[in-house]
Coordinates of C-alpha atoms in Angstrom, one line a residue:
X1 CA 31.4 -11.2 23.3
X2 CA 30.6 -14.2 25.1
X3 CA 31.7 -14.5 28.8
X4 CA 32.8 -18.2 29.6
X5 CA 31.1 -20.5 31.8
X6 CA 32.5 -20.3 35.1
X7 CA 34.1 -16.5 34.9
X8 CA 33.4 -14.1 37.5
X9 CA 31.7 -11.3 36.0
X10 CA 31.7 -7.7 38.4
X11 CA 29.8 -4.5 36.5
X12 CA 30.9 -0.8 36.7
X13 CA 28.6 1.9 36.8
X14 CA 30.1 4.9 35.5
X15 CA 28.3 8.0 35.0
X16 CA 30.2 11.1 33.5
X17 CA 28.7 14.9 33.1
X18 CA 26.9 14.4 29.7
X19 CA 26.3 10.4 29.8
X20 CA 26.3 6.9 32.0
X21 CA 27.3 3.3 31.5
X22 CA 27.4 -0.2 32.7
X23 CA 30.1 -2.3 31.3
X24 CA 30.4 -5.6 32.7
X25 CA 34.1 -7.0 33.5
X26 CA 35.2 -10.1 33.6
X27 CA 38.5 -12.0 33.5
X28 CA 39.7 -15.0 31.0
X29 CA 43.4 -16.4 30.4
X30 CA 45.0 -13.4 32.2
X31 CA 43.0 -11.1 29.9
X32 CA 40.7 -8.6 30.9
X33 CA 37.3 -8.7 29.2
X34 CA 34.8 -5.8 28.8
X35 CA 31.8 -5.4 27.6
X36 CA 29.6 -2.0 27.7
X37 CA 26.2 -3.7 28.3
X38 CA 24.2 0.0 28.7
X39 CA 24.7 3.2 28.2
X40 CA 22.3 6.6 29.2
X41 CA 22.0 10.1 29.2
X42 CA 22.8 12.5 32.3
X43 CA 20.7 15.5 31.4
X44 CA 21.0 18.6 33.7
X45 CA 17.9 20.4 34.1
X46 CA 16.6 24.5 35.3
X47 CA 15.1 24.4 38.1
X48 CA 14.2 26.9 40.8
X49 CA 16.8 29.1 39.0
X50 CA 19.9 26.6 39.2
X51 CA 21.0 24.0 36.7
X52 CA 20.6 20.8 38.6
X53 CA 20.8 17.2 37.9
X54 CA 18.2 14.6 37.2
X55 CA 18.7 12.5 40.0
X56 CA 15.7 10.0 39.2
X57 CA 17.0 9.8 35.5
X58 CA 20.6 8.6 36.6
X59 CA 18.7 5.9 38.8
X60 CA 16.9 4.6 36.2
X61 CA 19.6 4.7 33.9
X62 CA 21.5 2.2 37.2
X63 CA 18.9 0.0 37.4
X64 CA 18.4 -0.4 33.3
X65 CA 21.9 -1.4 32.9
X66 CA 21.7 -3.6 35.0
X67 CA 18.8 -5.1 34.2
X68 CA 20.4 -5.8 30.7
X69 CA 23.2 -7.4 32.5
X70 CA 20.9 -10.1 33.4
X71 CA 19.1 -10.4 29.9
X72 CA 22.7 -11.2 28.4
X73 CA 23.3 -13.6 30.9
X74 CA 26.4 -11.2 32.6
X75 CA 24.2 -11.0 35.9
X76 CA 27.0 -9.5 38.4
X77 CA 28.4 -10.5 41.5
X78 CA 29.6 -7.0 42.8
X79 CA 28.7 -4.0 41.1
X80 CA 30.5 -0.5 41.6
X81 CA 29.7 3.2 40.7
X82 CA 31.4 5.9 40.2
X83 CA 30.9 9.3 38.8
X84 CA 32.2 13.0 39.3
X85 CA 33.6 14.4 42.5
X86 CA 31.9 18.1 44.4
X87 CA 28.4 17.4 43.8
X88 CA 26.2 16.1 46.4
X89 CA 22.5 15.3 47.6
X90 CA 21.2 16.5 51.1
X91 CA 18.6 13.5 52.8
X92 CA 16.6 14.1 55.7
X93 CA 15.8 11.8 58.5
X94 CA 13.1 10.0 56.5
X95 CA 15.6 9.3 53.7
X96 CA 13.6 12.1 51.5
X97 CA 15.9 14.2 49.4
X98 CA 15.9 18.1 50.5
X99 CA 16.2 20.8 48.1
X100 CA 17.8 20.1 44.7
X101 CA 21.0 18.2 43.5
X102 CA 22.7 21.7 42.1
X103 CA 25.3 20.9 39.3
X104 CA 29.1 22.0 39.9
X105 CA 28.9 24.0 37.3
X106 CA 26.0 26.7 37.7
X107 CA 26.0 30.3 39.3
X108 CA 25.3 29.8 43.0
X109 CA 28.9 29.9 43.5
X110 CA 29.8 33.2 41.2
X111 CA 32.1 35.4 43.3
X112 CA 32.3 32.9 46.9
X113 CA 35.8 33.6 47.0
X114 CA 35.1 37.0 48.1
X115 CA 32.5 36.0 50.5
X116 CA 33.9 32.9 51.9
X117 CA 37.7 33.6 52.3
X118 CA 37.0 35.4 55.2
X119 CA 35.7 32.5 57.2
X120 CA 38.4 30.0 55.4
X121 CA 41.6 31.4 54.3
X122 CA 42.8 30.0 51.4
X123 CA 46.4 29.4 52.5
X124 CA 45.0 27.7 56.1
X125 CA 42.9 25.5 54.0
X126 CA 45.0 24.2 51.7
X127 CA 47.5 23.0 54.6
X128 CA 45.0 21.2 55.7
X129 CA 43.1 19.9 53.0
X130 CA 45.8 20.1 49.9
X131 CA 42.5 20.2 47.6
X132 CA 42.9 22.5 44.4
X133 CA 40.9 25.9 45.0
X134 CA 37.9 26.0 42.6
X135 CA 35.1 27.6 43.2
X136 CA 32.9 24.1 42.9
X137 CA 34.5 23.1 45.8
X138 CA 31.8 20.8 48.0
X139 CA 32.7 23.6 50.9
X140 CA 32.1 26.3 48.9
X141 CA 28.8 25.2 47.5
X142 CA 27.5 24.1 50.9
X143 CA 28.2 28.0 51.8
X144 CA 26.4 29.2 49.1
X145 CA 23.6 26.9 49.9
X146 CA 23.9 28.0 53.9
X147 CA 23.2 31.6 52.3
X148 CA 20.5 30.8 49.8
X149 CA 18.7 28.1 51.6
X150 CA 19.5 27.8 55.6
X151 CA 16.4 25.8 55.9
X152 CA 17.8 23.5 53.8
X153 CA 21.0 22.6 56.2
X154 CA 19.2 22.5 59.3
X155 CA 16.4 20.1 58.0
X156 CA 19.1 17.6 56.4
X157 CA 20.8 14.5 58.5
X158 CA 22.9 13.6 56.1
X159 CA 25.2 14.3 52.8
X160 CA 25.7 12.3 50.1
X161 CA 28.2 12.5 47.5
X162 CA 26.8 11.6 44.1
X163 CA 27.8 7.7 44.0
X164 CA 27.5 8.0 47.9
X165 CA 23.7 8.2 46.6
X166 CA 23.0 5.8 43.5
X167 CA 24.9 3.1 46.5
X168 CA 21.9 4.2 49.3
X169 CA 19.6 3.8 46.6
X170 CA 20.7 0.6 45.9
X171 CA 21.0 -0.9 49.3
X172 CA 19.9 1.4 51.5
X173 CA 23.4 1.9 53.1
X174 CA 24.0 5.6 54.2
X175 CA 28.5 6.5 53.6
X176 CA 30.7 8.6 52.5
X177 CA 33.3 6.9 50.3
X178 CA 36.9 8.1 51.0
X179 CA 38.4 9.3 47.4
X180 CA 34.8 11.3 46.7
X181 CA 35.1 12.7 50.2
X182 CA 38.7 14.0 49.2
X183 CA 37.6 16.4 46.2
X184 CA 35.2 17.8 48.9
X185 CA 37.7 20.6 50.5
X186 CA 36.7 19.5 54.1
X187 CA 39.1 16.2 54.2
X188 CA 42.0 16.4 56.4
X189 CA 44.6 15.7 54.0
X190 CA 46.7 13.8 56.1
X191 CA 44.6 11.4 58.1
X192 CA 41.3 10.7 55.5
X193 CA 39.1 12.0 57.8
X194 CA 36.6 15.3 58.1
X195 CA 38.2 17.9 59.2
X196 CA 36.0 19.7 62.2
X197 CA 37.8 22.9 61.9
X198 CA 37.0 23.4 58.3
X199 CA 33.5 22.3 59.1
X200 CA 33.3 24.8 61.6
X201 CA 34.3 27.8 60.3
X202 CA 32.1 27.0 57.2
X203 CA 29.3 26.6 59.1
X204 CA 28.5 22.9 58.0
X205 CA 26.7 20.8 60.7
X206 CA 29.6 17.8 61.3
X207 CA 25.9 15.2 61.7
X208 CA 26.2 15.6 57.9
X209 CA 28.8 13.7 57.4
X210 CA 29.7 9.9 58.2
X211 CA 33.5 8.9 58.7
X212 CA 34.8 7.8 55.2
X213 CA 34.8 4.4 54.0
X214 CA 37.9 3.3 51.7
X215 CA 37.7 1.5 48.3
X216 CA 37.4 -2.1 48.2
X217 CA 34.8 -2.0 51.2
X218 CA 31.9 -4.5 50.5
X219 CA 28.7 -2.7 51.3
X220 CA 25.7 -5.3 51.2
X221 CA 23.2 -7.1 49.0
X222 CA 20.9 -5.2 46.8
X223 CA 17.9 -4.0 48.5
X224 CA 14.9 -6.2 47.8
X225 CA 13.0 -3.7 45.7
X226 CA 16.4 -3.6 43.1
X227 CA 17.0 -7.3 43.4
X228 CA 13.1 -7.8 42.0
X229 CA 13.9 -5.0 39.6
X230 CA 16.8 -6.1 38.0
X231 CA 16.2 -9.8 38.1
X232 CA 19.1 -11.1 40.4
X233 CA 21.0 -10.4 43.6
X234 CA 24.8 -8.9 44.1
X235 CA 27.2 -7.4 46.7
X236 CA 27.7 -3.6 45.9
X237 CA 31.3 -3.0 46.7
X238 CA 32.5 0.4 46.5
X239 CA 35.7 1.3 44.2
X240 CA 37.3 4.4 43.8
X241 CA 34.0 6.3 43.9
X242 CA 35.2 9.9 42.0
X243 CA 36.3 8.7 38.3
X244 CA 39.3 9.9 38.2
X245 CA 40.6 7.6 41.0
X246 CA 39.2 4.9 39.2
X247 CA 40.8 6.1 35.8
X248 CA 44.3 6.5 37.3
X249 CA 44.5 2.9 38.7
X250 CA 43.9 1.9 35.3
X251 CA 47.0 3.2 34.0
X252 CA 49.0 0.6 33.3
X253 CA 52.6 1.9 34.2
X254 CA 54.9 0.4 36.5
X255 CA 57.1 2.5 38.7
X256 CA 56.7 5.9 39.4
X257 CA 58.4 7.8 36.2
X258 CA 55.1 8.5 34.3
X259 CA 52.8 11.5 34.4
X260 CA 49.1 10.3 34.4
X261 CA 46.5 12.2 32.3
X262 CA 42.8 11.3 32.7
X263 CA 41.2 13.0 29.3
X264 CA 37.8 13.4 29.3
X265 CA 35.7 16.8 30.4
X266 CA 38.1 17.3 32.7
X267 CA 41.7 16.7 32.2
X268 CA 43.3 15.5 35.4
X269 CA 46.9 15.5 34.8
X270 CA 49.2 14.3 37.8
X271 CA 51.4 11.2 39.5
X272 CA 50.4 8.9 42.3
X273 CA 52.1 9.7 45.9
X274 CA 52.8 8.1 49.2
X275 CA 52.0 11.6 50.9
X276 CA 50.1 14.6 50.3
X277 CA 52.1 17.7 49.1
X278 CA 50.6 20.8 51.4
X279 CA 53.6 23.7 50.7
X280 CA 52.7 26.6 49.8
X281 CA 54.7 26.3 46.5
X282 CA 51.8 23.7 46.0
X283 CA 49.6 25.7 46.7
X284 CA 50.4 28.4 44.2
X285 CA 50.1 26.3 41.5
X286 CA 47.2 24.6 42.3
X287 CA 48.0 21.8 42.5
X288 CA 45.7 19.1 44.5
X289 CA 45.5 15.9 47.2
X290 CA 43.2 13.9 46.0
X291 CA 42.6 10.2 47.8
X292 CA 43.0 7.0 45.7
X293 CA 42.8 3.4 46.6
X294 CA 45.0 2.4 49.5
X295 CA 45.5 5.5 50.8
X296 CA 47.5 6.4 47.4
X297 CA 47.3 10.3 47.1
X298 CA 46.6 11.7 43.2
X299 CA 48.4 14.5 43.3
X300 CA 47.6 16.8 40.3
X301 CA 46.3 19.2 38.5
X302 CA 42.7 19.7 37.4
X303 CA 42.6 21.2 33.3
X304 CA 39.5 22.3 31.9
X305 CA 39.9 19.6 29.0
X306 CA 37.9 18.3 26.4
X307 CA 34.6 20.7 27.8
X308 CA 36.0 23.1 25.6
X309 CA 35.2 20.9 22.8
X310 CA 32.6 19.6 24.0
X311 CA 30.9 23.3 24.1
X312 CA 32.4 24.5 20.8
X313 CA 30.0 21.1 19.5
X314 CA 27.5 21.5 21.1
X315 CA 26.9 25.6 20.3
X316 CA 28.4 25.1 16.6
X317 CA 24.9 22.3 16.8
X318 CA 22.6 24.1 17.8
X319 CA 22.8 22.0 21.3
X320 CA 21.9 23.6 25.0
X321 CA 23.7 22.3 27.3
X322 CA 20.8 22.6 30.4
X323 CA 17.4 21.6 29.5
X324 CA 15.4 25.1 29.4
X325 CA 18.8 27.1 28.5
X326 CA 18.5 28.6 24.9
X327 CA 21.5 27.4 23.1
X328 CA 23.8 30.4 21.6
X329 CA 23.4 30.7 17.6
X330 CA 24.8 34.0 17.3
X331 CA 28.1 33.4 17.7
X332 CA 28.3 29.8 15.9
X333 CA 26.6 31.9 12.7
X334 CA 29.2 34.5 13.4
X335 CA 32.4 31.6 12.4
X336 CA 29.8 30.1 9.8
X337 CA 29.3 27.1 12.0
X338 CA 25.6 26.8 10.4
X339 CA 26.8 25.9 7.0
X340 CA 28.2 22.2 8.2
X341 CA 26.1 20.9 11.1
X342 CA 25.7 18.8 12.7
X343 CA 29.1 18.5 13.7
X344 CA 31.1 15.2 14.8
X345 CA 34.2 15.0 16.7
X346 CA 36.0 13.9 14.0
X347 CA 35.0 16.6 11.6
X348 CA 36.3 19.3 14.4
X349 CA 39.8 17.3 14.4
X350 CA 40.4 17.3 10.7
X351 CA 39.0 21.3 10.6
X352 CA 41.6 22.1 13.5
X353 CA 44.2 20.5 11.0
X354 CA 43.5 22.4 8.4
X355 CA 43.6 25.9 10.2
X356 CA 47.5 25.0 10.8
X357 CA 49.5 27.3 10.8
X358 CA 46.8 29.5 12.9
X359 CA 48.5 30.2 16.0
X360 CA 46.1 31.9 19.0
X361 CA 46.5 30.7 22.7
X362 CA 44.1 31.2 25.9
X363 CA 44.7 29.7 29.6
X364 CA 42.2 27.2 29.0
X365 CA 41.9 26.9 33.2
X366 CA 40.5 30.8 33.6
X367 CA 37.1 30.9 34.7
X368 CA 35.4 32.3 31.6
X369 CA 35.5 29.0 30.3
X370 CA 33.9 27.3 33.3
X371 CA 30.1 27.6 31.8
X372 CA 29.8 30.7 29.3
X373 CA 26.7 31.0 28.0
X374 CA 28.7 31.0 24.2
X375 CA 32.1 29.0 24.4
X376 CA 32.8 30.2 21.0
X377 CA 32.7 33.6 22.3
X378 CA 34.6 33.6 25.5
X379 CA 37.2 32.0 23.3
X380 CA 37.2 35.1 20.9
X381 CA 37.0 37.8 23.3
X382 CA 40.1 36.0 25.4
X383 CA 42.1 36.2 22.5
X384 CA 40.8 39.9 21.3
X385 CA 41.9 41.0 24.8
X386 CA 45.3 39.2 24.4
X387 CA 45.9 40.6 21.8
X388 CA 46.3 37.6 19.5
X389 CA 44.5 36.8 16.4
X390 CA 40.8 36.3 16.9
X391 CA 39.5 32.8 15.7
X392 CA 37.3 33.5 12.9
X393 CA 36.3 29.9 11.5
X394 CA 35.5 26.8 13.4
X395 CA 38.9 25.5 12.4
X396 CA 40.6 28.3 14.2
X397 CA 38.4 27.7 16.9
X398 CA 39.2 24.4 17.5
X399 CA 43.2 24.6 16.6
X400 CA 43.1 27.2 19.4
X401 CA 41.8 25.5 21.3
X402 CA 44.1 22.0 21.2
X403 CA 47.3 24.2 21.0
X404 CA 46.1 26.2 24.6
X405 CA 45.4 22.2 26.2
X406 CA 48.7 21.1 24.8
X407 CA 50.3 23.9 26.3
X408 CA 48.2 23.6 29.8
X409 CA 50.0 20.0 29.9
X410 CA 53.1 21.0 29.2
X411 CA 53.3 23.4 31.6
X412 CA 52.1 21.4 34.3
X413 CA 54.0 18.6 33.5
X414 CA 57.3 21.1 34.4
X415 CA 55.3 22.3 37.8
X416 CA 55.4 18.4 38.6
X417 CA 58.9 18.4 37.8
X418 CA 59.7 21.5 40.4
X419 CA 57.2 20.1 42.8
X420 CA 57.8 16.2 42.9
X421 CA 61.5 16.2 42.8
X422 CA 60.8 13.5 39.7
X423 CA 62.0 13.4 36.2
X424 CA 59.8 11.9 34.1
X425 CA 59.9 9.4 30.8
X426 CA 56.5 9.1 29.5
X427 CA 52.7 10.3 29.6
X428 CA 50.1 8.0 30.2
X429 CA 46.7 9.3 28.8
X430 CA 43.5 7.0 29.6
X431 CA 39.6 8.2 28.7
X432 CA 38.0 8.9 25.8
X433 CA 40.5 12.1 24.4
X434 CA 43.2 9.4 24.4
X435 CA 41.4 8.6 21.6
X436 CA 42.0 12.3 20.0
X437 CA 45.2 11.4 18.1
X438 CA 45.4 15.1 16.8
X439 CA 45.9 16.1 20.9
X440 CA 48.2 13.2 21.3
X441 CA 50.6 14.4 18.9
X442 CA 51.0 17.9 19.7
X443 CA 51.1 16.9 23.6
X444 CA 53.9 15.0 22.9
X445 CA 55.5 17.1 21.2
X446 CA 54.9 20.5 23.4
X447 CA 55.7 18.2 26.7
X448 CA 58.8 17.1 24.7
X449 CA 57.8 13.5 26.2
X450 CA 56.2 10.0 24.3
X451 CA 52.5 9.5 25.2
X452 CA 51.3 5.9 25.5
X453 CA 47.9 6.6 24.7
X454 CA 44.8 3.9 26.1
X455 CA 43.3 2.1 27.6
X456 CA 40.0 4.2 26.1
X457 CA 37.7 2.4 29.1
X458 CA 40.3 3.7 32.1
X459 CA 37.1 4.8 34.5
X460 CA 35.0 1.7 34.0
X461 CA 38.5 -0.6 34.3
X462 CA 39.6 1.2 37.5
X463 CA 36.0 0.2 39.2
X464 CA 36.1 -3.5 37.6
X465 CA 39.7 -3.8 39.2
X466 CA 39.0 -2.5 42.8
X467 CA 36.3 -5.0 42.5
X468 CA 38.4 -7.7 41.1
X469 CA 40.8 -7.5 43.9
X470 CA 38.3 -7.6 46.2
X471 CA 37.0 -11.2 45.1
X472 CA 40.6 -12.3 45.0
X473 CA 41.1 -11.8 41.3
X474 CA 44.1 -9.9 41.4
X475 CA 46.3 -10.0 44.3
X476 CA 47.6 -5.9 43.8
X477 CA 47.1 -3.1 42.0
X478 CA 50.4 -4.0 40.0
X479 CA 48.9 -7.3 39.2
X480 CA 45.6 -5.9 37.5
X481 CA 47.9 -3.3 35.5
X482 CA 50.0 -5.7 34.3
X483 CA 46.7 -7.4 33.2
X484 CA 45.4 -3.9 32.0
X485 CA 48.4 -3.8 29.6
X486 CA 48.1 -7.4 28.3
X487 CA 44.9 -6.7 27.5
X488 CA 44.3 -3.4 25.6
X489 CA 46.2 -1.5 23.0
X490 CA 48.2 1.1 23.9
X491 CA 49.4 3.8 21.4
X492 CA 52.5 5.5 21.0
X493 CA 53.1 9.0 20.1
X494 CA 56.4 9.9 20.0
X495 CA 57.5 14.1 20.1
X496 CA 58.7 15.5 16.9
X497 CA 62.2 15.5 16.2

């Protein structure tokens, strides 16, 4: 695709749990263009005894992309990142990084409920912070660092959430951008800022932490050392940093009576709010209070989504998930996964299909499926224990599996009902699953509700836009969605009759 002479062209950075990015954005005629310039893995690694990420590979990966922005002739004039939310990277004075980036995922954190609630009970902080209790909770890791490591705290100056990072290694600039800070469990719900109670009786040093910075912000130039890297110069300016505030500004619905679903490893399924919903009601269904762009509040529920999948392929492959992790093979041989692999998506979608009518369901949000060492088992034993018939093909596997997510969103789509006071007319789906037209059919028809499924890029658009507004592109947020949805196909699925 050829940008035209004269366009503003902004990239997005956007690095999920298994891979990273660059798509360069521009605008022409009203229409949105993209084009994904780069793309890299994000490989987690053992180390020390926890699974941890490659912190040096994801830089690299930054600065590549970019540098192939420039060798197409799409060299930038802002540049964004984004990536997951929890995860964080501890600096000293000297801007050396202490200890080890520790993925969201691994053990450290096994059991903190017991230990921690103590110090923070769970119903004091949700009033205050409205964030969704999970156990990955950047609170709750930072205790089970203060345990394992207390060196570690007391040598570090500052905390960086995972963009936060990538952004300081770009221009040197040390923040804390306001929609990562809010999936951090020490974010005062109500005013954006950290809360020093919640610091306190977590024992987290408040010089950590720098007050939040909101979406939009322009940062600075690229340091020297990436502007002779990557062959030009741009203005980092920071979007919604946690990707799923940049995927929910790319829906493109007007008014408020959709329900949002962000599909990727994660399925964050919710509606945009002028205010934070802290009732205990709230609380009990776990429901969260995310920050988004202009103070917006994501208010929603967080669904273990396509990592189901995900793991099901990956074990059914022969795939670990962890560099230095021994994949599971006894269970995929156990289904008869060996006899087709390697597996593609598409191949688990049409084997799904062809298990119907098999009908087994699990609550696809309990914590066995957080990071089994054998998805495919977890899945089996939750069932066995159910009392429900026990998958025993890959199709099975996988039909249980999409039945369980399409229940998850129905069900939460009522809770958002009881809790928000709103009716609803559609569902919105962005990310790659709203590419899964399998799960797009029977979500609309367990929610009872049409899905408008697309646009597939909604992470990498929500960046571009933020940028986009702030060189004056787009005026609103309304303005770039109307531009979203003259500019990518949406799909309709409507429920069965």
């Amino acid at each position: 695709m050829k940008m035209p002479e004269g366009a503003r062209c902004h990239a997005a950075v956007d690095i999920g749990a298994s891979s990273g990015r660059v798509l360069a954005g521009w605008v022409d005629d009203g229409r949105i263009r993209l084009e994904e310039v780069h793309r890299f893995d994000n490989v987690q690694r053992r180390v020390d005894g926890h699974d941890c990420w490659d912190l040096e590979m994801l830089f690299q990966g930054v600065l590549d992309g970019l540098s192939v922005c420039a060798a197409r002739g799409l060299a930038p004039e802002s540049i964004g990142i984004d990536t997951w939310g929890c995860d964080f990277v501890l600096l000293d004075e000297a801007g050396a990084v202490v200890g080890d980036a520790v993925s969201y995922r691994d053990a450290r954190t096994d059991g903190i409920f017991e230990r921690a609630d103590a110090a923070l009970d769970p119903a004091w902080l949700y009033a205050r912070t409205g964030t969704q209790r999970q156990p990955f909770n950047t609170v709750y890791q930072l205790m089970a660092l203060r345990a394992e490591h207390p060196e570690q705290l007391e040598r570090a100056e500052r905390l960086l959430m995972i963009p936060d990072y990538l952004v300081w290694r770009l221009t040197g600039a040390r923040l804390n951008e306001y929609t990562d800070a809010s999936t951090t469990g020490m974010l005062d719900a109500r005013t954006g800022e950290w809360d020093g109670a919640v610091l306190r009786a977590a024992g987290i040093p408040e010089r950590l932490l720098a007050t939040p910075v909101m979406p939009g912000t322009v940062i600075r130039h690229l340091a020297p050392q990436v502007r002779e890297r990557t062959g030009f110069d741009a203005r980092v300016v920071l979007p919604a940093s946690h990707d799923t505030a940049s995927a929910f500004l790319a829906v493109p619905a007007q008014g408020d009576r959709s329900v949002f679903l962000s599909s990727g490893t994660w399925s964050l399924m919710g509606v945009e709010l002028a205010e934070p919903v802290l009732t205990p009601e709230s609380r009990a269904r776990n429901f969260t209070n995310e920050g988004g762009f202009e103070r917006r509040y994501r208010y929603l529920k967080n669904i273990m989504g396509l990592w189901m999948i995900q793991s099901v392929r990956r074990e059914l492959n022969g795939v670990a998930y962890v560099e230095g992790k021994e994949p599971a093979a006894t269970a995929a041989a156990r289904i008869g996964g060996a006899a087709h692999e390697p597996y593609g998506f598409g191949d688990l979608i049409e084997l799904a299909r062809q298990a119907e009518p098999f009908e087994a369901r699990v609550d696809v949000d309990d914590a066995a499926f957080l990071a089994p060492d054998s998805m495919i088992e977890a899945i089996r034993d939750a069932c066995a224990a159910a009392g429900q018939p026990v998958p025993a093909t890959p199709g099975e596997l996988m039909r249980t599996i999409y039945v369980s997510l399409a229940d998850s969103y129905a069900a939460s789509v009522e809770q958002l009902r009881a809790l928000t006071g709103r009716d609803f007319e559609a569902i919105h789906i962005t990310g790659g699953g709203s590419q899964d037209a399998y799960l797009n059919q029977l979500t609309a028809d367990a929610c009872g509700l049409p899905v408008l499924a697309g646009p597939v890029e909604g992470t990498g658009l929500g960046n571009l836009i933020v940028q986009m507004i702030a060189a004056g592109t787009f005026a609103s947020v309304d303005e770039a969605r109307a531009a979203i949805a003259r500019s990518f196909p949406i799909q309709r699925f409507d429920p069965a009759r």
